[in-house]
Amino acid sequence: MAIALPDTQHDFEATVSTLRAQVDERLGQWLPLAPPQDAIATAMREGTLAPGKRVRPLLLLLTLKDLQQETTASDAGLDLACALEMVHAASLFLDDMPCMDNAELRRGRPTIHRQFGEDVAVLGSVALLSQAFSIAASTAGIDAPTRNQLVRLLSQATGAQGLVRGQFHDLREGQRARPLEAIAHTNRLKTCPLFTAAVESAALLAGASASQMRHLTGFATELGLAFQLLDDLSDGLSPQQIGKDSGKDAGKSTVVALLGPEAARQHVEEHLARAEQHLIDADIGDGHLAQLLEYFCARPH
């Protein structure tokens, strides 16, 4: 997949590095201080600030760059990016629990329930979700109707028709044989909601047109599906390579298990090609989001 881009890969990597550092700094300001005796606050900081790709915050901030031609991230954009990362971290606290994926390693560190106990993992997750919604509801410099829409987007992404439903499908249906369409539906629910919430939040802040909003949603959905397939393909790598438990997909009905690795990689390319077309149709086909696609293609997940 070749994308003609005006900026060099080095420039883009510098942009990504800067944005990640800004998000991490702002996250540190939003998360509660953690004295040694406060296990919940410590777990919130440990699980959220652990080194990660920050894909969801990057999607929001890079979309804003493309739509508004901003050279620096706005305070509102950074705050909403932090809210997304908190929701993502909260979901990982729960996904890793023994009653769900029973994982022991995340981002190269012991999972939160292994470090602090299952009670703290659950309570820390709830606290992160609460903080995320508080940020979305009170971000300065945004009018009240827009804040309401931002809260709605985050709620839809998190709730019974988003991440919650996707995790339920994965847990209850993933252990039996399923057709490709059913697997893709689970993947769409598991991974895409926060991707679409990121770009749609940026589109709201930037006052994007209905057409741009529609294509950005399509872009995020295709990217999310590619992202999940890349995650499935990485399951055979060592924990040292991927920073989390490997072999967790053994016995599960995934696209890789159903079609094989080569066919799964072809599906990744098809999703990314459709994502690229959505950007072109949104009139931002040569911007930062397009470079993010190239970034995904050039590196293993």
mmCIF file of C-alpha atoms in Angstrom:
data_model
loop_
_atom_site.group_PDB
_atom_site.id
_atom_site.type_symbol
_atom_site.label_atom_id
_atom_site.label_comp_id
_atom_site.label_asym_id
_atom_site.label_seq_id
_atom_site.Cartn_x
_atom_site.Cartn_y
_atom_site.Cartn_z
ATOM 1 C CA MET A 1 0.000 0.000 0.000
ATOM 2 C CA ALA A 2 1.694 3.180 -1.169
ATOM 3 C CA ILE A 3 0.525 6.629 -0.147
ATOM 4 C CA ALA A 4 2.081 9.759 -1.637
ATOM 5 C CA LEU A 5 2.773 12.072 1.268
ATOM 6 C CA PRO A 6 4.316 15.549 1.351
ATOM 7 C CA ASP A 7 6.092 15.088 4.694
ATOM 8 C CA THR A 8 8.816 12.600 5.495
ATOM 9 C CA GLN A 9 8.300 9.629 7.778
ATOM 10 C CA HIS A 10 10.796 11.207 10.149
ATOM 11 C CA ASP A 11 8.650 14.332 10.442
ATOM 12 C CA PHE A 12 5.566 12.267 11.145
ATOM 13 C CA GLU A 13 7.322 10.190 13.785
ATOM 14 C CA ALA A 14 8.451 13.419 15.453
ATOM 15 C CA THR A 15 4.842 14.657 15.421
ATOM 16 C CA VAL A 16 3.601 11.404 16.948
ATOM 17 C CA SER A 17 6.319 11.459 19.598
ATOM 18 C CA THR A 18 5.439 15.040 20.548
ATOM 19 C CA LEU A 19 1.721 14.310 20.764
ATOM 20 C CA ARG A 20 2.287 11.204 22.876
ATOM 21 C CA ALA A 21 4.435 13.201 25.287
ATOM 22 C CA GLN A 22 1.754 15.909 25.516
ATOM 23 C CA VAL A 23 -0.960 13.329 26.175
ATOM 24 C CA ASP A 24 1.137 11.618 28.854
ATOM 25 C CA GLU A 25 1.845 14.929 30.568
ATOM 26 C CA ARG A 26 -1.837 15.891 30.547
ATOM 27 C CA LEU A 27 -2.854 12.425 31.760
ATOM 28 C CA GLY A 28 -0.496 12.871 34.695
ATOM 29 C CA GLN A 29 -2.281 16.106 35.550
ATOM 30 C CA TRP A 30 -5.785 14.624 35.292
ATOM 31 C CA LEU A 31 -5.129 11.410 37.209
ATOM 32 C CA PRO A 32 -5.325 11.599 41.010
ATOM 33 C CA LEU A 33 -2.164 11.859 43.032
ATOM 34 C CA ALA A 34 -1.142 8.500 44.419
ATOM 35 C CA PRO A 35 0.292 8.395 47.927
ATOM 36 C CA PRO A 36 1.586 4.901 48.790
ATOM 37 C CA GLN A 37 -1.452 4.030 50.871
ATOM 38 C CA ASP A 38 -3.931 4.858 48.062
ATOM 39 C CA ALA A 39 -4.070 1.631 46.060
ATOM 40 C CA ILE A 40 -6.860 2.796 43.734
ATOM 41 C CA ALA A 41 -5.109 6.009 42.695
ATOM 42 C CA THR A 42 -1.829 4.121 42.294
ATOM 43 C CA ALA A 43 -3.507 1.518 40.089
ATOM 44 C CA MET A 44 -5.179 4.221 37.985
ATOM 45 C CA ARG A 45 -1.837 5.890 37.336
ATOM 46 C CA GLU A 46 0.037 2.626 36.812
ATOM 47 C CA GLY A 47 -2.430 1.261 34.283
ATOM 48 C CA THR A 48 -3.008 4.499 32.375
ATOM 49 C CA LEU A 49 0.503 5.941 32.277
ATOM 50 C CA ALA A 50 2.250 2.661 31.413
ATOM 51 C CA PRO A 51 4.012 3.109 28.051
ATOM 52 C CA GLY A 52 1.610 2.478 25.177
ATOM 53 C CA LYS A 53 0.906 3.431 21.588
ATOM 54 C CA ARG A 54 -1.815 5.965 22.560
ATOM 55 C CA VAL A 55 -3.592 5.152 19.302
ATOM 56 C CA ARG A 56 -6.970 6.552 20.326
ATOM 57 C CA PRO A 57 -5.635 9.926 21.533
ATOM 58 C CA LEU A 58 -3.504 10.125 18.386
ATOM 59 C CA LEU A 59 -6.539 9.529 16.197
ATOM 60 C CA LEU A 60 -8.364 12.437 17.821
ATOM 61 C CA LEU A 61 -5.421 14.818 17.728
ATOM 62 C CA LEU A 62 -4.325 13.950 14.185
ATOM 63 C CA THR A 63 -7.901 14.325 12.943
ATOM 64 C CA LEU A 64 -7.989 17.799 14.469
ATOM 65 C CA LYS A 65 -4.710 18.602 12.720
ATOM 66 C CA ASP A 66 -6.131 17.526 9.380
ATOM 67 C CA LEU A 67 -9.434 19.354 9.787
ATOM 68 C CA GLN A 68 -8.193 22.554 11.417
ATOM 69 C CA GLN A 69 -4.616 22.734 10.136
ATOM 70 C CA GLU A 70 -3.448 23.175 13.724
ATOM 71 C CA THR A 71 0.281 23.234 14.375
ATOM 72 C CA THR A 72 -0.122 22.547 18.102
ATOM 73 C CA ALA A 73 -2.637 20.493 20.023
ATOM 74 C CA SER A 74 -5.406 22.514 21.690
ATOM 75 C CA ASP A 75 -6.193 22.171 25.381
ATOM 76 C CA ALA A 76 -9.667 20.853 24.549
ATOM 77 C CA GLY A 77 -8.235 18.289 22.152
ATOM 78 C CA LEU A 78 -5.696 17.081 24.706
ATOM 79 C CA ASP A 79 -8.320 16.810 27.429
ATOM 80 C CA LEU A 80 -10.639 14.729 25.244
ATOM 81 C CA ALA A 81 -7.698 12.607 24.124
ATOM 82 C CA CYS A 82 -7.007 11.885 27.799
ATOM 83 C CA ALA A 83 -10.646 10.919 28.363
ATOM 84 C CA LEU A 84 -10.394 8.376 25.538
ATOM 85 C CA GLU A 85 -7.176 6.902 26.919
ATOM 86 C CA MET A 86 -8.757 6.595 30.376
ATOM 87 C CA VAL A 87 -11.711 4.663 28.941
ATOM 88 C CA HIS A 88 -9.286 2.423 27.050
ATOM 89 C CA ALA A 89 -7.206 1.814 30.193
ATOM 90 C CA ALA A 90 -10.350 1.071 32.193
ATOM 91 C CA SER A 91 -11.399 -1.507 29.606
ATOM 92 C CA LEU A 92 -7.992 -3.194 29.846
ATOM 93 C CA PHE A 93 -8.260 -3.435 33.642
ATOM 94 C CA LEU A 94 -11.461 -5.443 33.162
ATOM 95 C CA ASP A 95 -10.451 -7.391 30.035
ATOM 96 C CA ASP A 96 -7.423 -8.798 31.856
ATOM 97 C CA MET A 97 -9.388 -10.075 34.868
ATOM 98 C CA PRO A 98 -9.487 -13.827 35.606
ATOM 99 C CA CYS A 99 -13.222 -13.923 34.817
ATOM 100 C CA MET A 100 -12.486 -12.565 31.333
ATOM 101 C CA ASP A 101 -9.156 -12.992 29.512
ATOM 102 C CA ASN A 102 -7.184 -14.007 32.631
ATOM 103 C CA ALA A 103 -4.065 -12.151 31.487
ATOM 104 C CA GLU A 104 -0.911 -11.702 33.514
ATOM 105 C CA LEU A 105 1.058 -9.211 31.385
ATOM 106 C CA ARG A 106 0.037 -5.892 29.832
ATOM 107 C CA ARG A 107 2.326 -3.271 28.262
ATOM 108 C CA GLY A 108 5.308 -5.210 29.543
ATOM 109 C CA ARG A 109 4.129 -5.110 33.163
ATOM 110 C CA PRO A 110 2.014 -7.340 35.398
ATOM 111 C CA THR A 111 -1.679 -6.682 34.856
ATOM 112 C CA ILE A 112 -3.467 -4.456 37.358
ATOM 113 C CA HIS A 113 -5.316 -7.264 39.130
ATOM 114 C CA ARG A 114 -2.006 -9.141 39.510
ATOM 115 C CA GLN A 115 -0.347 -6.090 41.054
ATOM 116 C CA PHE A 116 -3.146 -4.744 43.223
ATOM 117 C CA GLY A 117 -5.868 -7.400 43.461
ATOM 118 C CA GLU A 118 -9.117 -7.941 41.618
ATOM 119 C CA ASP A 119 -11.037 -5.578 43.895
ATOM 120 C CA VAL A 120 -8.729 -2.671 43.117
ATOM 121 C CA ALA A 121 -8.784 -3.486 39.377
ATOM 122 C CA VAL A 122 -12.591 -3.247 39.287
ATOM 123 C CA LEU A 123 -12.774 -0.120 41.416
ATOM 124 C CA GLY A 124 -9.917 1.545 39.543
ATOM 125 C CA SER A 125 -11.683 0.865 36.259
ATOM 126 C CA VAL A 126 -14.890 2.459 37.524
ATOM 127 C CA ALA A 127 -12.905 5.458 38.799
ATOM 128 C CA LEU A 128 -11.212 5.903 35.404
ATOM 129 C CA LEU A 129 -14.549 5.794 33.596
ATOM 130 C CA SER A 130 -15.957 8.365 35.996
ATOM 131 C CA GLN A 131 -12.990 10.662 35.442
ATOM 132 C CA ALA A 132 -13.223 10.282 31.659
ATOM 133 C CA PHE A 133 -16.880 11.297 31.566
ATOM 134 C CA SER A 134 -16.186 14.196 33.918
ATOM 135 C CA ILE A 135 -13.530 15.489 31.518
ATOM 136 C CA ALA A 136 -15.814 15.177 28.488
ATOM 137 C CA ALA A 137 -18.638 16.967 30.328
ATOM 138 C CA SER A 138 -16.534 19.884 31.563
ATOM 139 C CA THR A 139 -13.848 20.565 28.957
ATOM 140 C CA ALA A 140 -13.282 24.311 28.802
ATOM 141 C CA GLY A 141 -13.789 26.312 25.624
ATOM 142 C CA ILE A 142 -16.594 24.115 24.256
ATOM 143 C CA ASP A 143 -20.254 25.120 24.208
ATOM 144 C CA ALA A 144 -22.723 23.081 26.240
ATOM 145 C CA PRO A 145 -24.526 21.390 23.275
ATOM 146 C CA THR A 146 -21.195 20.172 21.888
ATOM 147 C CA ARG A 147 -20.134 18.865 25.295
ATOM 148 C CA ASN A 148 -23.409 16.951 25.481
ATOM 149 C CA GLN A 149 -22.679 15.356 22.123
ATOM 150 C CA LEU A 150 -19.148 14.461 23.220
ATOM 151 C CA VAL A 151 -20.492 12.727 26.332
ATOM 152 C CA ARG A 152 -23.019 10.890 24.163
ATOM 153 C CA LEU A 153 -20.277 9.665 21.811
ATOM 154 C CA LEU A 154 -18.189 8.398 24.712
ATOM 155 C CA SER A 155 -21.220 6.725 26.304
ATOM 156 C CA GLN A 156 -22.183 4.949 23.078
ATOM 157 C CA ALA A 157 -18.625 3.743 22.550
ATOM 158 C CA THR A 158 -18.385 2.364 26.087
ATOM 159 C CA GLY A 159 -21.799 0.886 26.742
ATOM 160 C CA ALA A 160 -23.969 -2.078 25.844
ATOM 161 C CA GLN A 161 -23.735 -1.456 22.088
ATOM 162 C CA GLY A 162 -19.990 -0.767 22.138
ATOM 163 C CA LEU A 163 -17.059 -2.113 24.145
ATOM 164 C CA VAL A 164 -19.232 -3.977 26.649
ATOM 165 C CA ARG A 165 -21.116 -5.841 23.928
ATOM 166 C CA GLY A 166 -17.925 -6.644 22.054
ATOM 167 C CA GLN A 167 -16.255 -8.131 25.117
ATOM 168 C CA PHE A 168 -19.367 -10.170 25.888
ATOM 169 C CA HIS A 169 -19.467 -11.560 22.344
ATOM 170 C CA ASP A 170 -15.775 -12.394 22.486
ATOM 171 C CA LEU A 171 -16.101 -14.213 25.804
ATOM 172 C CA ARG A 172 -19.310 -16.124 25.110
ATOM 173 C CA GLU A 173 -19.062 -16.806 21.372
ATOM 174 C CA GLY A 174 -15.333 -16.795 20.712
ATOM 175 C CA GLN A 175 -14.847 -20.361 21.923
ATOM 176 C CA ARG A 176 -17.055 -21.905 19.230
ATOM 177 C CA ALA A 177 -16.785 -22.019 15.464
ATOM 178 C CA ARG A 178 -18.232 -18.923 13.790
ATOM 179 C CA PRO A 179 -18.497 -17.651 10.225
ATOM 180 C CA LEU A 180 -16.336 -14.746 9.132
ATOM 181 C CA GLU A 181 -19.214 -12.270 9.372
ATOM 182 C CA ALA A 182 -19.824 -13.115 13.046
ATOM 183 C CA ILE A 183 -16.135 -12.759 13.892
ATOM 184 C CA ALA A 184 -15.975 -9.418 12.093
ATOM 185 C CA HIS A 185 -19.048 -8.228 14.000
ATOM 186 C CA THR A 186 -17.371 -9.024 17.313
ATOM 187 C CA ASN A 187 -14.171 -7.282 16.181
ATOM 188 C CA ARG A 188 -16.179 -4.232 15.140
ATOM 189 C CA LEU A 189 -17.774 -4.007 18.586
ATOM 190 C CA LYS A 190 -14.541 -4.715 20.502
ATOM 191 C CA THR A 191 -12.160 -2.330 18.800
ATOM 192 C CA CYS A 192 -13.932 0.189 16.596
ATOM 193 C CA PRO A 193 -16.107 2.154 19.080
ATOM 194 C CA LEU A 194 -13.270 4.155 20.652
ATOM 195 C CA PHE A 195 -11.662 4.655 17.224
ATOM 196 C CA THR A 196 -14.882 6.135 15.852
ATOM 197 C CA ALA A 197 -15.467 8.145 19.045
ATOM 198 C CA ALA A 198 -11.997 9.672 18.604
ATOM 199 C CA VAL A 199 -12.487 10.889 15.043
ATOM 200 C CA GLU A 200 -16.120 11.887 15.552
ATOM 201 C CA SER A 201 -15.176 13.935 18.633
ATOM 202 C CA ALA A 202 -12.525 15.728 16.592
ATOM 203 C CA ALA A 203 -15.024 16.293 13.787
ATOM 204 C CA LEU A 204 -17.461 17.868 16.267
ATOM 205 C CA LEU A 205 -14.772 20.176 17.641
ATOM 206 C CA ALA A 206 -13.697 21.180 14.144
ATOM 207 C CA GLY A 207 -17.209 21.712 12.796
ATOM 208 C CA ALA A 208 -16.724 19.139 10.035
ATOM 209 C CA SER A 209 -19.384 18.642 7.388
ATOM 210 C CA ALA A 210 -21.814 15.722 7.484
ATOM 211 C CA SER A 211 -19.955 14.154 4.563
ATOM 212 C CA GLN A 212 -16.615 14.443 6.331
ATOM 213 C CA MET A 213 -18.112 12.993 9.507
ATOM 214 C CA ARG A 214 -19.481 10.010 7.590
ATOM 215 C CA HIS A 215 -16.164 9.288 5.874
ATOM 216 C CA LEU A 216 -14.180 9.751 9.082
ATOM 217 C CA THR A 217 -16.442 7.221 10.769
ATOM 218 C CA GLY A 218 -15.845 4.842 7.878
ATOM 219 C CA PHE A 219 -12.110 5.440 8.102
ATOM 220 C CA ALA A 220 -12.023 4.710 11.841
ATOM 221 C CA THR A 221 -14.100 1.554 11.429
ATOM 222 C CA GLU A 222 -11.802 0.152 8.735
ATOM 223 C CA LEU A 223 -8.716 1.080 10.738
ATOM 224 C CA GLY A 224 -10.182 -0.535 13.861
ATOM 225 C CA LEU A 225 -10.855 -3.775 12.007
ATOM 226 C CA ALA A 226 -7.308 -3.777 10.633
ATOM 227 C CA PHE A 227 -5.966 -3.042 14.106
ATOM 228 C CA GLN A 228 -7.801 -6.030 15.596
ATOM 229 C CA LEU A 229 -6.527 -8.340 12.858
ATOM 230 C CA LEU A 230 -2.979 -7.142 13.466
ATOM 231 C CA ASP A 231 -3.485 -7.868 17.160
ATOM 232 C CA ASP A 232 -4.699 -11.378 16.333
ATOM 233 C CA LEU A 233 -1.689 -11.936 14.058
ATOM 234 C CA SER A 234 0.665 -10.886 16.864
ATOM 235 C CA ASP A 235 -0.725 -13.525 19.234
ATOM 236 C CA GLY A 236 1.931 -15.999 18.145
ATOM 237 C CA LEU A 237 4.803 -13.656 19.022
ATOM 238 C CA SER A 238 6.620 -13.825 22.353
ATOM 239 C CA PRO A 239 5.426 -11.741 25.326
ATOM 240 C CA GLN A 240 8.715 -9.811 25.158
ATOM 241 C CA GLN A 241 7.890 -8.738 21.599
ATOM 242 C CA ILE A 242 4.310 -7.628 22.195
ATOM 243 C CA GLY A 243 4.408 -6.625 25.881
ATOM 244 C CA LYS A 244 1.486 -8.854 26.844
ATOM 245 C CA ASP A 245 0.509 -12.511 27.141
ATOM 246 C CA SER A 246 0.794 -14.534 23.952
ATOM 247 C CA GLY A 247 -1.177 -17.571 22.883
ATOM 248 C CA LYS A 248 -4.387 -16.210 24.407
ATOM 249 C CA ASP A 249 -6.251 -16.858 21.124
ATOM 250 C CA ALA A 250 -5.632 -20.615 21.235
ATOM 251 C CA GLY A 251 -8.950 -22.334 20.616
ATOM 252 C CA LYS A 252 -10.752 -19.082 19.787
ATOM 253 C CA SER A 253 -12.580 -18.424 16.535
ATOM 254 C CA THR A 254 -10.585 -15.572 15.033
ATOM 255 C CA VAL A 255 -10.034 -14.533 11.435
ATOM 256 C CA VAL A 256 -6.502 -15.928 11.688
ATOM 257 C CA ALA A 257 -7.772 -19.295 12.939
ATOM 258 C CA LEU A 258 -10.500 -19.420 10.294
ATOM 259 C CA LEU A 259 -8.591 -18.257 7.222
ATOM 260 C CA GLY A 260 -4.910 -18.502 8.136
ATOM 261 C CA PRO A 261 -2.277 -15.788 8.601
ATOM 262 C CA GLU A 262 -1.776 -14.931 4.928
ATOM 263 C CA ALA A 263 -5.475 -14.426 4.258
ATOM 264 C CA ALA A 264 -5.753 -12.388 7.467
ATOM 265 C CA ARG A 265 -2.921 -10.136 6.284
ATOM 266 C CA GLN A 266 -4.737 -9.660 2.991
ATOM 267 C CA HIS A 267 -7.822 -8.594 4.939
ATOM 268 C CA VAL A 268 -5.660 -6.070 6.809
ATOM 269 C CA GLU A 269 -4.529 -4.579 3.490
ATOM 270 C CA GLU A 270 -8.107 -4.407 2.245
ATOM 271 C CA HIS A 271 -9.288 -2.626 5.390
ATOM 272 C CA LEU A 272 -6.435 -0.137 5.159
ATOM 273 C CA ALA A 273 -7.123 0.514 1.472
ATOM 274 C CA ARG A 274 -10.769 1.266 2.256
ATOM 275 C CA ALA A 275 -9.679 3.488 5.145
ATOM 276 C CA GLU A 276 -7.423 5.399 2.755
ATOM 277 C CA GLN A 277 -10.293 5.900 0.312
ATOM 278 C CA HIS A 278 -12.473 7.322 3.079
ATOM 279 C CA LEU A 279 -9.784 9.921 3.794
ATOM 280 C CA ILE A 280 -9.599 10.845 0.124
ATOM 281 C CA ASP A 281 -13.386 11.223 0.009
ATOM 282 C CA ALA A 282 -13.211 13.424 3.121
ATOM 283 C CA ASP A 283 -10.700 15.695 1.310
ATOM 284 C CA ILE A 284 -7.889 14.900 3.765
ATOM 285 C CA GLY A 285 -6.235 12.142 1.806
ATOM 286 C CA ASP A 286 -2.773 13.692 2.055
ATOM 287 C CA GLY A 287 -2.846 14.593 5.741
ATOM 288 C CA HIS A 288 -1.693 13.188 9.049
ATOM 289 C CA LEU A 289 -4.264 10.387 9.196
ATOM 290 C CA ALA A 290 -3.013 9.103 5.860
ATOM 291 C CA GLN A 291 0.473 9.020 7.313
ATOM 292 C CA LEU A 292 -0.888 7.066 10.258
ATOM 293 C CA LEU A 293 -2.042 4.393 7.813
ATOM 294 C CA GLU A 294 1.437 4.195 6.347
ATOM 295 C CA TYR A 295 2.798 4.012 9.886
ATOM 296 C CA PHE A 296 0.595 0.975 10.555
ATOM 297 C CA CYS A 297 1.640 -0.709 7.321
ATOM 298 C CA ALA A 298 5.351 -0.215 7.885
ATOM 299 C CA ARG A 299 5.466 -1.675 11.403
ATOM 300 C CA PRO A 300 4.301 -4.879 13.013
ATOM 301 C CA HIS A 301 1.584 -4.310 15.608
#
